[in-house]
Amino acid sequence: MTLVQMKPGSADATAAGRTVAEAMETAGPQVCDYMTVEVALSVMASARTRHLLVCDDRGLCIGLVTHARLAAVREGSAYSDRVRLRDILGDRGPFTSPLTTMAEAGHMMRHSHVDALPVVDEHGSALGVLALAG
């Protein structure tokens, strides 16, 4: 999905008011945080996706892992086949709401240096992913 980036004075004023709900991908594969990196990479390959949403034992979204992140962990010197997603997630977030404007989401992604954001409802359940094209 392509993130719309608006420039001041842009002729496409209707895109400026678009919300994340209009541009997000469906949630796709969701995995539990106790899953190992190896299994997550296998799920990712089977689903042909670049990222997975990670949920806790209550089913709430706690983050997103990318193929690049998992591959880097697997190549690390401290890696073992027992490393779980919860071990590599770090802090929760960033997340966005489906009501967030695309401009706000773009700013959040640039500030957080991420190319994909989990979209969650008011309870923390995953609704989808807003991802840069690529």
mmCIF file with all atom_site columns, C-alpha atoms in Angstrom:
data_model
loop_
_atom_site.group_PDB
_atom_site.id
_atom_site.type_symbol
_atom_site.label_atom_id
_atom_site.label_alt_id
_atom_site.label_comp_id
_atom_site.label_asym_id
_atom_site.label_entity_id
_atom_site.label_seq_id
_atom_site.pdbx_PDB_ins_code
_atom_site.Cartn_x
_atom_site.Cartn_y
_atom_site.Cartn_z
_atom_site.occupancy
_atom_site.B_iso_or_equiv
_atom_site.pdbx_formal_charge
_atom_site.auth_seq_id
_atom_site.auth_comp_id
_atom_site.auth_asym_id
_atom_site.auth_atom_id
_atom_site.pdbx_PDB_model_num
ATOM 1   C CA . MET A 1 1   ? 0.000  0.000   0.000  1.00 0.00 ? 1   MET A CA 1
ATOM 2   C CA . THR A 1 2   ? 1.382  3.400   -0.897 1.00 0.00 ? 2   THR A CA 1
ATOM 3   C CA . LEU A 1 3   ? 1.456  6.047   1.771  1.00 0.00 ? 3   LEU A CA 1
ATOM 4   C CA . VAL A 1 4   ? 0.126  9.346   0.472  1.00 0.00 ? 4   VAL A CA 1
ATOM 5   C CA . GLN A 1 5   ? 2.508  12.175  1.287  1.00 0.00 ? 5   GLN A CA 1
ATOM 6   C CA . MET A 1 6   ? 1.064  15.627  0.873  1.00 0.00 ? 6   MET A CA 1
ATOM 7   C CA . LYS A 1 7   ? 3.066  18.733  0.106  1.00 0.00 ? 7   LYS A CA 1
ATOM 8   C CA . PRO A 1 8   ? 1.887  22.182  1.179  1.00 0.00 ? 8   PRO A CA 1
ATOM 9   C CA . GLY A 1 9   ? -0.321 23.643  -1.530 1.00 0.00 ? 9   GLY A CA 1
ATOM 10  C CA . SER A 1 10  ? -0.862 20.282  -3.217 1.00 0.00 ? 10  SER A CA 1
ATOM 11  C CA . ALA A 1 11  ? -3.587 20.216  -5.854 1.00 0.00 ? 11  ALA A CA 1
ATOM 12  C CA . ASP A 1 12  ? -4.917 16.913  -4.505 1.00 0.00 ? 12  ASP A CA 1
ATOM 13  C CA . ALA A 1 13  ? -6.664 18.313  -1.451 1.00 0.00 ? 13  ALA A CA 1
ATOM 14  C CA . THR A 1 14  ? -9.014 15.325  -1.145 1.00 0.00 ? 14  THR A CA 1
ATOM 15  C CA . ALA A 1 15  ? -6.085 13.010  -0.339 1.00 0.00 ? 15  ALA A CA 1
ATOM 16  C CA . ALA A 1 16  ? -5.146 15.196  2.621  1.00 0.00 ? 16  ALA A CA 1
ATOM 17  C CA . GLY A 1 17  ? -8.363 14.241  4.412  1.00 0.00 ? 17  GLY A CA 1
ATOM 18  C CA . ARG A 1 18  ? -8.042 10.501  3.756  1.00 0.00 ? 18  ARG A CA 1
ATOM 19  C CA . THR A 1 19  ? -7.948 8.320   6.814  1.00 0.00 ? 19  THR A CA 1
ATOM 20  C CA . VAL A 1 20  ? -5.853 5.277   7.571  1.00 0.00 ? 20  VAL A CA 1
ATOM 21  C CA . ALA A 1 21  ? -9.009 3.121   7.311  1.00 0.00 ? 21  ALA A CA 1
ATOM 22  C CA . GLU A 1 22  ? -9.220 3.999   3.609  1.00 0.00 ? 22  GLU A CA 1
ATOM 23  C CA . ALA A 1 23  ? -5.623 2.979   2.861  1.00 0.00 ? 23  ALA A CA 1
ATOM 24  C CA . MET A 1 24  ? -4.772 0.130   5.242  1.00 0.00 ? 24  MET A CA 1
ATOM 25  C CA . GLU A 1 25  ? -4.301 -3.487  4.237  1.00 0.00 ? 25  GLU A CA 1
ATOM 26  C CA . THR A 1 26  ? -6.359 -6.114  6.030  1.00 0.00 ? 26  THR A CA 1
ATOM 27  C CA . ALA A 1 27  ? -4.705 -7.476  9.153  1.00 0.00 ? 27  ALA A CA 1
ATOM 28  C CA . GLY A 1 28  ? -3.299 -10.598 7.493  1.00 0.00 ? 28  GLY A CA 1
ATOM 29  C CA . PRO A 1 29  ? -1.387 -13.142 9.560  1.00 0.00 ? 29  PRO A CA 1
ATOM 30  C CA . GLN A 1 30  ? -1.341 -12.585 13.300 1.00 0.00 ? 30  GLN A CA 1
ATOM 31  C CA . VAL A 1 31  ? 0.964  -14.612 15.509 1.00 0.00 ? 31  VAL A CA 1
ATOM 32  C CA . CYS A 1 32  ? 1.432  -14.993 19.262 1.00 0.00 ? 32  CYS A CA 1
ATOM 33  C CA . ASP A 1 33  ? 4.387  -13.441 21.029 1.00 0.00 ? 33  ASP A CA 1
ATOM 34  C CA . TYR A 1 34  ? 5.552  -16.844 22.317 1.00 0.00 ? 34  TYR A CA 1
ATOM 35  C CA . MET A 1 35  ? 6.229  -18.037 18.731 1.00 0.00 ? 35  MET A CA 1
ATOM 36  C CA . THR A 1 36  ? 9.893  -18.582 17.855 1.00 0.00 ? 36  THR A CA 1
ATOM 37  C CA . VAL A 1 37  ? 11.674 -16.532 15.225 1.00 0.00 ? 37  VAL A CA 1
ATOM 38  C CA . GLU A 1 38  ? 12.084 -19.640 13.041 1.00 0.00 ? 38  GLU A CA 1
ATOM 39  C CA . VAL A 1 39  ? 8.361  -20.427 13.081 1.00 0.00 ? 39  VAL A CA 1
ATOM 40  C CA . ALA A 1 40  ? 7.510  -16.765 12.433 1.00 0.00 ? 40  ALA A CA 1
ATOM 41  C CA . LEU A 1 41  ? 9.801  -16.742 9.392  1.00 0.00 ? 41  LEU A CA 1
ATOM 42  C CA . SER A 1 42  ? 8.084  -19.888 8.151  1.00 0.00 ? 42  SER A CA 1
ATOM 43  C CA . VAL A 1 43  ? 4.624  -18.344 8.620  1.00 0.00 ? 43  VAL A CA 1
ATOM 44  C CA . MET A 1 44  ? 5.803  -15.213 6.836  1.00 0.00 ? 44  MET A CA 1
ATOM 45  C CA . ALA A 1 45  ? 7.123  -17.236 3.884  1.00 0.00 ? 45  ALA A CA 1
ATOM 46  C CA . SER A 1 46  ? 3.916  -19.279 3.658  1.00 0.00 ? 46  SER A CA 1
ATOM 47  C CA . ALA A 1 47  ? 1.752  -16.152 3.757  1.00 0.00 ? 47  ALA A CA 1
ATOM 48  C CA . ARG A 1 48  ? 4.041  -14.340 1.304  1.00 0.00 ? 48  ARG A CA 1
ATOM 49  C CA . THR A 1 49  ? 4.111  -11.233 3.435  1.00 0.00 ? 49  THR A CA 1
ATOM 50  C CA . ARG A 1 50  ? 6.838  -8.843  4.624  1.00 0.00 ? 50  ARG A CA 1
ATOM 51  C CA . HIS A 1 51  ? 5.441  -8.430  8.137  1.00 0.00 ? 51  HIS A CA 1
ATOM 52  C CA . LEU A 1 52  ? 3.423  -10.146 10.862 1.00 0.00 ? 52  LEU A CA 1
ATOM 53  C CA . LEU A 1 53  ? 1.253  -8.650  13.559 1.00 0.00 ? 53  LEU A CA 1
ATOM 54  C CA . VAL A 1 54  ? 2.200  -9.966  17.001 1.00 0.00 ? 54  VAL A CA 1
ATOM 55  C CA . CYS A 1 55  ? -0.479 -10.510 19.662 1.00 0.00 ? 55  CYS A CA 1
ATOM 56  C CA . ASP A 1 56  ? -0.297 -11.282 23.365 1.00 0.00 ? 56  ASP A CA 1
ATOM 57  C CA . ASP A 1 57  ? -2.090 -14.127 25.140 1.00 0.00 ? 57  ASP A CA 1
ATOM 58  C CA . ARG A 1 58  ? -5.289 -12.025 25.288 1.00 0.00 ? 58  ARG A CA 1
ATOM 59  C CA . GLY A 1 59  ? -5.290 -11.513 21.511 1.00 0.00 ? 59  GLY A CA 1
ATOM 60  C CA . LEU A 1 60  ? -4.327 -7.842  21.678 1.00 0.00 ? 60  LEU A CA 1
ATOM 61  C CA . CYS A 1 61  ? -1.850 -6.462  19.171 1.00 0.00 ? 61  CYS A CA 1
ATOM 62  C CA . ILE A 1 62  ? 1.486  -5.704  20.815 1.00 0.00 ? 62  ILE A CA 1
ATOM 63  C CA . GLY A 1 63  ? 3.581  -4.979  17.755 1.00 0.00 ? 63  GLY A CA 1
ATOM 64  C CA . LEU A 1 64  ? 4.703  -5.845  14.279 1.00 0.00 ? 64  LEU A CA 1
ATOM 65  C CA . VAL A 1 65  ? 7.769  -7.728  13.085 1.00 0.00 ? 65  VAL A CA 1
ATOM 66  C CA . THR A 1 66  ? 9.264  -7.482  9.630  1.00 0.00 ? 66  THR A CA 1
ATOM 67  C CA . HIS A 1 67  ? 11.148 -10.057 7.620  1.00 0.00 ? 67  HIS A CA 1
ATOM 68  C CA . ALA A 1 68  ? 14.225 -7.822  7.733  1.00 0.00 ? 68  ALA A CA 1
ATOM 69  C CA . ARG A 1 69  ? 14.096 -7.654  11.558 1.00 0.00 ? 69  ARG A CA 1
ATOM 70  C CA . LEU A 1 70  ? 13.680 -11.420 11.931 1.00 0.00 ? 70  LEU A CA 1
ATOM 71  C CA . ALA A 1 71  ? 16.486 -12.126 9.466  1.00 0.00 ? 71  ALA A CA 1
ATOM 72  C CA . ALA A 1 72  ? 18.794 -9.751  11.347 1.00 0.00 ? 72  ALA A CA 1
ATOM 73  C CA . VAL A 1 73  ? 17.995 -11.461 14.652 1.00 0.00 ? 73  VAL A CA 1
ATOM 74  C CA . ARG A 1 74  ? 18.663 -14.887 13.126 1.00 0.00 ? 74  ARG A CA 1
ATOM 75  C CA . GLU A 1 75  ? 22.034 -13.707 11.816 1.00 0.00 ? 75  GLU A CA 1
ATOM 76  C CA . GLY A 1 76  ? 23.057 -12.312 15.232 1.00 0.00 ? 76  GLY A CA 1
ATOM 77  C CA . SER A 1 77  ? 25.729 -13.996 17.331 1.00 0.00 ? 77  SER A CA 1
ATOM 78  C CA . ALA A 1 78  ? 23.358 -14.465 20.306 1.00 0.00 ? 78  ALA A CA 1
ATOM 79  C CA . TYR A 1 79  ? 20.705 -16.245 18.225 1.00 0.00 ? 79  TYR A CA 1
ATOM 80  C CA . SER A 1 80  ? 19.342 -19.667 19.096 1.00 0.00 ? 80  SER A CA 1
ATOM 81  C CA . ASP A 1 81  ? 16.303 -21.502 17.790 1.00 0.00 ? 81  ASP A CA 1
ATOM 82  C CA . ARG A 1 82  ? 14.605 -20.807 21.140 1.00 0.00 ? 82  ARG A CA 1
ATOM 83  C CA . VAL A 1 83  ? 14.417 -17.001 20.671 1.00 0.00 ? 83  VAL A CA 1
ATOM 84  C CA . ARG A 1 84  ? 10.782 -15.941 20.811 1.00 0.00 ? 84  ARG A CA 1
ATOM 85  C CA . LEU A 1 85  ? 9.113  -12.898 19.292 1.00 0.00 ? 85  LEU A CA 1
ATOM 86  C CA . ARG A 1 86  ? 8.494  -11.439 22.768 1.00 0.00 ? 86  ARG A CA 1
ATOM 87  C CA . ASP A 1 87  ? 12.272 -11.467 23.275 1.00 0.00 ? 87  ASP A CA 1
ATOM 88  C CA . ILE A 1 88  ? 12.883 -9.165  20.305 1.00 0.00 ? 88  ILE A CA 1
ATOM 89  C CA . LEU A 1 89  ? 9.845  -6.852  20.271 1.00 0.00 ? 89  LEU A CA 1
ATOM 90  C CA . GLY A 1 90  ? 11.062 -4.252  22.735 1.00 0.00 ? 90  GLY A CA 1
ATOM 91  C CA . ASP A 1 91  ? 8.643  -1.423  23.516 1.00 0.00 ? 91  ASP A CA 1
ATOM 92  C CA . ARG A 1 92  ? 5.058  -1.576  22.297 1.00 0.00 ? 92  ARG A CA 1
ATOM 93  C CA . GLY A 1 93  ? 4.173  0.454   19.268 1.00 0.00 ? 93  GLY A CA 1
ATOM 94  C CA . PRO A 1 94  ? 3.968  2.605   17.390 1.00 0.00 ? 94  PRO A CA 1
ATOM 95  C CA . PHE A 1 95  ? 0.322  1.997   16.498 1.00 0.00 ? 95  PHE A CA 1
ATOM 96  C CA . THR A 1 96  ? -2.313 4.022   14.712 1.00 0.00 ? 96  THR A CA 1
ATOM 97  C CA . SER A 1 97  ? -6.090 4.289   14.688 1.00 0.00 ? 97  SER A CA 1
ATOM 98  C CA . PRO A 1 98  ? -8.240 3.816   11.597 1.00 0.00 ? 98  PRO A CA 1
ATOM 99  C CA . LEU A 1 99  ? -9.462 7.391   12.166 1.00 0.00 ? 99  LEU A CA 1
ATOM 100 C CA . THR A 1 100 ? -5.981 8.895   11.937 1.00 0.00 ? 100 THR A CA 1
ATOM 101 C CA . THR A 1 101 ? -5.414 10.995  8.823  1.00 0.00 ? 101 THR A CA 1
ATOM 102 C CA . MET A 1 102 ? -2.866 9.831   6.298  1.00 0.00 ? 102 MET A CA 1
ATOM 103 C CA . ALA A 1 103 ? -0.852 12.994  6.932  1.00 0.00 ? 103 ALA A CA 1
ATOM 104 C CA . GLU A 1 104 ? -0.664 12.222  10.665 1.00 0.00 ? 104 GLU A CA 1
ATOM 105 C CA . ALA A 1 105 ? 0.234  8.587   10.002 1.00 0.00 ? 105 ALA A CA 1
ATOM 106 C CA . GLY A 1 106 ? 2.953  9.639   7.561  1.00 0.00 ? 106 GLY A CA 1
ATOM 107 C CA . HIS A 1 107 ? 4.439  11.958  10.160 1.00 0.00 ? 107 HIS A CA 1
ATOM 108 C CA . MET A 1 108 ? 4.337  9.167   12.767 1.00 0.00 ? 108 MET A CA 1
ATOM 109 C CA . MET A 1 109 ? 6.047  6.724   10.402 1.00 0.00 ? 109 MET A CA 1
ATOM 110 C CA . ARG A 1 110 ? 8.806  9.190   9.513  1.00 0.00 ? 110 ARG A CA 1
ATOM 111 C CA . HIS A 1 111 ? 9.344  10.099  13.183 1.00 0.00 ? 111 HIS A CA 1
ATOM 112 C CA . SER A 1 112 ? 9.410  6.435   14.266 1.00 0.00 ? 112 SER A CA 1
ATOM 113 C CA . HIS A 1 113 ? 11.521 5.292   11.289 1.00 0.00 ? 113 HIS A CA 1
ATOM 114 C CA . VAL A 1 114 ? 9.111  2.478   10.369 1.00 0.00 ? 114 VAL A CA 1
ATOM 115 C CA . ASP A 1 115 ? 7.630  1.452   7.045  1.00 0.00 ? 115 ASP A CA 1
ATOM 116 C CA . ALA A 1 116 ? 4.582  -0.327  8.488  1.00 0.00 ? 116 ALA A CA 1
ATOM 117 C CA . LEU A 1 117 ? 2.171  0.520   11.309 1.00 0.00 ? 117 LEU A CA 1
ATOM 118 C CA . PRO A 1 118 ? -0.349 -1.780  12.977 1.00 0.00 ? 118 PRO A CA 1
ATOM 119 C CA . VAL A 1 119 ? -3.842 -0.296  12.856 1.00 0.00 ? 119 VAL A CA 1
ATOM 120 C CA . VAL A 1 120 ? -5.747 -1.091  16.056 1.00 0.00 ? 120 VAL A CA 1
ATOM 121 C CA . ASP A 1 121 ? -9.196 -0.371  17.447 1.00 0.00 ? 121 ASP A CA 1
ATOM 122 C CA . GLU A 1 122 ? -9.889 1.331   20.765 1.00 0.00 ? 122 GLU A CA 1
ATOM 123 C CA . HIS A 1 123 ? -9.416 -1.982  22.596 1.00 0.00 ? 123 HIS A CA 1
ATOM 124 C CA . GLY A 1 124 ? -6.040 -2.813  21.029 1.00 0.00 ? 124 GLY A CA 1
ATOM 125 C CA . SER A 1 125 ? -7.289 -5.452  18.591 1.00 0.00 ? 125 SER A CA 1
ATOM 126 C CA . ALA A 1 126 ? -5.572 -5.477  15.201 1.00 0.00 ? 126 ALA A CA 1
ATOM 127 C CA . LEU A 1 127 ? -7.639 -4.220  12.282 1.00 0.00 ? 127 LEU A CA 1
ATOM 128 C CA . GLY A 1 128 ? -4.956 -3.980  9.625  1.00 0.00 ? 128 GLY A CA 1
ATOM 129 C CA . VAL A 1 129 ? -1.580 -2.622  8.613  1.00 0.00 ? 129 VAL A CA 1
ATOM 130 C CA . LEU A 1 130 ? -0.624 0.662   6.985  1.00 0.00 ? 130 LEU A CA 1
ATOM 131 C CA . ALA A 1 131 ? 2.537  -0.026  4.985  1.00 0.00 ? 131 ALA A CA 1
ATOM 132 C CA . LEU A 1 132 ? 4.723  1.863   2.565  1.00 0.00 ? 132 LEU A CA 1
ATOM 133 C CA . ALA A 1 133 ? 4.913  0.451   -0.928 1.00 0.00 ? 133 ALA A CA 1
ATOM 134 C CA . GLY A 1 134 ? 7.992  -1.547  -1.573 1.00 0.00 ? 134 GLY A CA 1
#
